[in-house]
Tab-separated table of C-alpha atoms in Angstrom:
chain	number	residue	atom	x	y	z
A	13	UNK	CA	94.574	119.217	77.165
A	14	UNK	CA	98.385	119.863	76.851
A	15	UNK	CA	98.066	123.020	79.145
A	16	UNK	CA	95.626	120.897	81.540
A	17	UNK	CA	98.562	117.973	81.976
A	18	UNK	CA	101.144	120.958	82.355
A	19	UNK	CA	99.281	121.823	85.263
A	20	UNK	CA	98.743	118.590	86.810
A	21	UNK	CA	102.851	117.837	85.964
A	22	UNK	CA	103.547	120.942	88.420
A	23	UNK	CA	101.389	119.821	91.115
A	24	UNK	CA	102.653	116.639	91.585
A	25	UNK	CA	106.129	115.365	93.185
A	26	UNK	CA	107.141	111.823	94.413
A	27	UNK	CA	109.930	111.450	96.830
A	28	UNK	CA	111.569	108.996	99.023
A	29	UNK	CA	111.778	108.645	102.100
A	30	UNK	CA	113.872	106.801	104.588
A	31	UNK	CA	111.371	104.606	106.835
A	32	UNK	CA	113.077	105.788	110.437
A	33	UNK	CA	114.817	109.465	108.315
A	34	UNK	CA	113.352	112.636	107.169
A	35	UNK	CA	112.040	113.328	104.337
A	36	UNK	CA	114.206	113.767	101.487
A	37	UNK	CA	117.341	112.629	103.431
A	38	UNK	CA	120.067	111.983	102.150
A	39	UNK	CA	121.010	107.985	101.449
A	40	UNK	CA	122.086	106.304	104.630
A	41	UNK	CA	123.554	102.614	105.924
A	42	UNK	CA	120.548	101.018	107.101
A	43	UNK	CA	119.654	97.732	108.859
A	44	UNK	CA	116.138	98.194	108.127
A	45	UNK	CA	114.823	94.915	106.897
A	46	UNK	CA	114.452	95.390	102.901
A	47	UNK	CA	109.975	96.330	102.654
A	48	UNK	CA	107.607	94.203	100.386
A	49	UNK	CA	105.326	96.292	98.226
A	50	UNK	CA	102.029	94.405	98.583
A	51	UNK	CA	99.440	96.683	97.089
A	52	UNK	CA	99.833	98.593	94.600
A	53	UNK	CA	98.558	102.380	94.855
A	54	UNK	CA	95.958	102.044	92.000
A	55	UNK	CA	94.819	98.671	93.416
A	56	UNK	CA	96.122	97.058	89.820
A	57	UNK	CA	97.810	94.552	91.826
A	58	UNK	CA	98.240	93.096	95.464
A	59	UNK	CA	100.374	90.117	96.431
A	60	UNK	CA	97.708	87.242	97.289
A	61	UNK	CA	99.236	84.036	95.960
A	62	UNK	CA	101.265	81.527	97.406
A	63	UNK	CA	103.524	78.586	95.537
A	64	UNK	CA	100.518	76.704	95.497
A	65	UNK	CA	97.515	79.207	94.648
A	66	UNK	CA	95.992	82.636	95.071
A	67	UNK	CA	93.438	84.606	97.148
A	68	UNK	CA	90.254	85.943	95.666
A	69	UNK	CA	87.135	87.663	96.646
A	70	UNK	CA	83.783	86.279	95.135
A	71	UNK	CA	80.933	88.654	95.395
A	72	UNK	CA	77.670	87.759	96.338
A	73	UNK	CA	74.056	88.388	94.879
A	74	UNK	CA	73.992	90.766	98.190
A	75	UNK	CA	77.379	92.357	97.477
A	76	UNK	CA	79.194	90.800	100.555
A	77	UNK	CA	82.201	88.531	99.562
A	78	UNK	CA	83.558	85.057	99.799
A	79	UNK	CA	87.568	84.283	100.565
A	80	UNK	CA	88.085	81.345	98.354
A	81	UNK	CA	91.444	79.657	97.558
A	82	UNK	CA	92.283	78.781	93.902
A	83	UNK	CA	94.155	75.795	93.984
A	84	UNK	CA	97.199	75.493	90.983
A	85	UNK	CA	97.058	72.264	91.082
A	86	UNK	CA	93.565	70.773	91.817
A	87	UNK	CA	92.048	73.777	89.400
A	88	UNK	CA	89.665	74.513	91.634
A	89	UNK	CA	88.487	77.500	93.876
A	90	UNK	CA	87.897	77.010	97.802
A	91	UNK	CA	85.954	78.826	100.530
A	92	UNK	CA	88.648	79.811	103.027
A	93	UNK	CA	85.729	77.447	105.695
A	94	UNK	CA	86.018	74.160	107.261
A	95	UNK	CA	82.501	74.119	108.138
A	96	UNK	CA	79.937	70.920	106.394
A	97	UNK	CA	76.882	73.159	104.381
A	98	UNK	CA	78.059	76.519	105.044
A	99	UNK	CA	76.798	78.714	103.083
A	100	UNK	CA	78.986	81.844	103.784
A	101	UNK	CA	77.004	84.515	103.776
A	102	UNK	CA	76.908	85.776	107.245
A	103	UNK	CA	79.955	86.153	110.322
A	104	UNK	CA	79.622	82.731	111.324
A	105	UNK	CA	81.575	81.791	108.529
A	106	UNK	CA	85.294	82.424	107.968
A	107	UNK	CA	85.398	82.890	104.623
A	108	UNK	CA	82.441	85.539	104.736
A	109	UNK	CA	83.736	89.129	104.511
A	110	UNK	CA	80.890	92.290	104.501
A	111	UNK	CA	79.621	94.901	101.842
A	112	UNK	CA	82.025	96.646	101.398
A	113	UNK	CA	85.793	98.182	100.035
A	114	UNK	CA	87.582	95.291	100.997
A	115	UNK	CA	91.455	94.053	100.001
A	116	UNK	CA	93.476	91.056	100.438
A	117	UNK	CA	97.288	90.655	100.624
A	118	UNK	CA	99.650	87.891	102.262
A	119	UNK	CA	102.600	88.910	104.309
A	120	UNK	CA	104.604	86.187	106.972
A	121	UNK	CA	102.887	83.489	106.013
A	122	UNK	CA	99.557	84.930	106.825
A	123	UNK	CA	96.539	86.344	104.931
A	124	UNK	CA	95.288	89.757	105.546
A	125	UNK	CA	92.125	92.161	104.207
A	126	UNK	CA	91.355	95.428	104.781
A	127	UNK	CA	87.818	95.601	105.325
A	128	UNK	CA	85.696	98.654	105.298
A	129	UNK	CA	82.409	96.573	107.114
A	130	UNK	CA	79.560	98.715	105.003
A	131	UNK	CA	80.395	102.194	106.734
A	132	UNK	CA	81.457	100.819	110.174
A	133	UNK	CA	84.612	101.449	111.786
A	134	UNK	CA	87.174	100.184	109.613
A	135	UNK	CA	89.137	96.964	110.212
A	136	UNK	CA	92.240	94.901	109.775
A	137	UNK	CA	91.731	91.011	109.862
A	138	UNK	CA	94.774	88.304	109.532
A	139	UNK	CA	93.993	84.800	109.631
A	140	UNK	CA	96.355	81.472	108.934
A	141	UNK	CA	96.261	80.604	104.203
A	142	UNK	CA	93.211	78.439	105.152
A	143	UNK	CA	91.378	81.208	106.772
A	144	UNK	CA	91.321	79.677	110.637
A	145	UNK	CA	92.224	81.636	113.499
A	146	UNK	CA	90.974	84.904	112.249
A	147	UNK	CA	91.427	88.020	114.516
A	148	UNK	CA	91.394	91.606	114.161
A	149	UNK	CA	94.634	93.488	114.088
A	150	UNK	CA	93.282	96.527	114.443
A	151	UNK	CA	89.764	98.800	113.651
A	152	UNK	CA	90.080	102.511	113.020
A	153	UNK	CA	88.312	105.416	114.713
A	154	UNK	CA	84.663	106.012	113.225
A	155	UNK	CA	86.257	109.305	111.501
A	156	UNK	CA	89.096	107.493	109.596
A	157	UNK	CA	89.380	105.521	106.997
A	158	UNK	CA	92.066	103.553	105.296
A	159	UNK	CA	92.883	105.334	101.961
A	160	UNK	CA	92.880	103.507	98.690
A	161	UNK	CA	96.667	103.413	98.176
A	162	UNK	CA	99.794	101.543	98.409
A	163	UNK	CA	100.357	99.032	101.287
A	164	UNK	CA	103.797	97.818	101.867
A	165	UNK	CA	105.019	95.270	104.627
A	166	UNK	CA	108.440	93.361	105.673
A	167	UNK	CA	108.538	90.909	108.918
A	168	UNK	CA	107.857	93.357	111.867
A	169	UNK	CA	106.116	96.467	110.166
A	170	UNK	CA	102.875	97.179	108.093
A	171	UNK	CA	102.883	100.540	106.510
A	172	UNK	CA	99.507	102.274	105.003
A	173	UNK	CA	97.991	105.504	104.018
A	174	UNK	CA	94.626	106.917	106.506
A	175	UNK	CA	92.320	109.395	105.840
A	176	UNK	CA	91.051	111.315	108.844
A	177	UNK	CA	87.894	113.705	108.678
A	178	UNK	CA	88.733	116.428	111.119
A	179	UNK	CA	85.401	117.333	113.046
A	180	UNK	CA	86.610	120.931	113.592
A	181	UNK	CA	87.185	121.649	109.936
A	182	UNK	CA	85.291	118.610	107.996
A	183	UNK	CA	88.739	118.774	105.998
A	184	UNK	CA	90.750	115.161	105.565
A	185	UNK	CA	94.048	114.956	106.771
A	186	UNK	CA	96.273	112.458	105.053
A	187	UNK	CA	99.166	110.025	106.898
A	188	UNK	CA	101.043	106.995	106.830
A	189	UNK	CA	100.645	104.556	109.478
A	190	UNK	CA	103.183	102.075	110.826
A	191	UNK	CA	101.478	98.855	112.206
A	192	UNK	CA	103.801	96.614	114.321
A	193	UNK	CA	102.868	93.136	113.767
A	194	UNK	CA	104.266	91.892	116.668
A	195	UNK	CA	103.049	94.458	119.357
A	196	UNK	CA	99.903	95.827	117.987
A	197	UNK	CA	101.558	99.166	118.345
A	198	UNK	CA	100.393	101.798	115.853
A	199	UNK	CA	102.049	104.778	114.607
A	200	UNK	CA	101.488	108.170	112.729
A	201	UNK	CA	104.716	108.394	110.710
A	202	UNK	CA	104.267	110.797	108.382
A	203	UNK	CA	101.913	113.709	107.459
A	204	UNK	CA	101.407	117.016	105.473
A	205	UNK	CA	101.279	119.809	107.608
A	206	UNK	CA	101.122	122.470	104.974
A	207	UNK	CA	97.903	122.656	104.031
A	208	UNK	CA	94.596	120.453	104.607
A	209	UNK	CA	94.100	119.704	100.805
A	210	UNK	CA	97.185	118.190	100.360
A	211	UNK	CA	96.940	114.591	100.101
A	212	UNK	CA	99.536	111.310	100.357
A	213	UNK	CA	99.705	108.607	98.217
A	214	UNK	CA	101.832	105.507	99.411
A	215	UNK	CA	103.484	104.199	95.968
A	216	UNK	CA	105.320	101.188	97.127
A	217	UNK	CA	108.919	100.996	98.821
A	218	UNK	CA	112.248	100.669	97.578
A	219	UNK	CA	115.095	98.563	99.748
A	220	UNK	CA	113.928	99.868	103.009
A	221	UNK	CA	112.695	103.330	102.022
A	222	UNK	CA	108.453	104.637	101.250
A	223	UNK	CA	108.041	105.971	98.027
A	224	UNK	CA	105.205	108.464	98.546
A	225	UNK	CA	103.590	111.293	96.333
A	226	UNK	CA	102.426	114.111	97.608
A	227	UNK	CA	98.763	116.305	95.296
A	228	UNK	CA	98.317	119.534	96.110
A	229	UNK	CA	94.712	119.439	95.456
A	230	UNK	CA	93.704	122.862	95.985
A	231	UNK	CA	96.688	124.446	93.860
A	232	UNK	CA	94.826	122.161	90.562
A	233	UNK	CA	91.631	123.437	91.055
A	234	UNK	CA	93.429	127.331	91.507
A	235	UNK	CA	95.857	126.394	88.556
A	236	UNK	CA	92.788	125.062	86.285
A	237	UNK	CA	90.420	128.202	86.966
């Protein structure tokens, strides 16, 4: 067990790096708004309250999900819909999210999931705190998928790790995306180039720098034979 975590210990390095510098660069003046960390990379924790209450997910019997509201004050937990005997459990409803990996976060004053949609193309909703005016930000290509780590945010900028099956190889490569919230315009930041089992995990942010860690998956499996 000791030698095992030796291994894994040697295989593993987190660095930081400056959101517009290279990697490992050295500390700089910037004017980079200051990033929120709003997901945390093992999902323990993303930031879906308000003063006045929190977001939740309710599953269903059929494994979709309801966005409800827990109010503070009242005690109570509301679907995120305005409609009279709705019983959110299909699109029509704006509370109503599909089977699926989905996660919720606020940033700006608005609410946001990541929504997987049961093996469809991947999706980013945002929608006003009582769940009107719901759009999609943004929906992935049918061979990526956002990957189950850190999400961090400040006024203009969304930042997230994707996973993208390359047909030619069937091998994932792994990046960090930059979302701008106020053009739509999406960006590939950041990515390994060093080896196709090498994977990213987005760990948060730190003033105005990512904090990422990079696996070198195939050196652990070498290492542990």
């Amino acid at each position: 067990i000791i030698s095992f975590a030796m291994i894994l210990g040697g295989c593993e390095r987190s660095e930081s790096i400056a959101e517009e510098g290279p990697v490992g660069g050295s500390e700089t003046k910037s004017s980079f708004l200051p990033l929120e960390n709003l997901v945390s990379c093992d999902q323990n924790f993303s930031q879906t309250g308000t003063e006045d209450g929190a977001y939740i997910r309710r599953t269903l019997l059929d494994w979709s999900e309801v966005l409800t509201f827990i109010d503070y004050e009242a005690k109570i937990g509301v679907p995120l819909c305005s409609q009279a005997n709705c019983t959110h459990s299909d699109d029509t409803c704006t509370a109503w999210l599909p089977v699926g990996w989905n996660t919720q976060f606020v940033l700006n004053d608005k609410l946001y999931v990541i929504c997987s949609a049961n093996g469809n193309s991947e999706e980013l909703l945002e929608m006003d705190l009582n769940g009107q005016n719901r759009r999609q930000v943004l929906q992935l290509n049918s061979n990526e998928t956002f990957s189950a780590d850190g999400v961090v945010g400040n006024a203009q900028y969304l930042f997230f790790c994707v996973e993208e099956t390359k047909p030619e190889t069937g091998w994932p490569e792994y990046t960090i995306r930059r979302l701008d919230l106020k053009t739509g315009k999406l960006e590939k930041i950041h990515q390994r180039s060093d080896g196709k089992n090498n994977t990213i995990t987005l760990l948060g942010a730190c003033g105005d720098q990512l904090v990422i860690k990079y696996v070198d998956a195939m050196g652990i499996v070498q290492e542990s034979n």
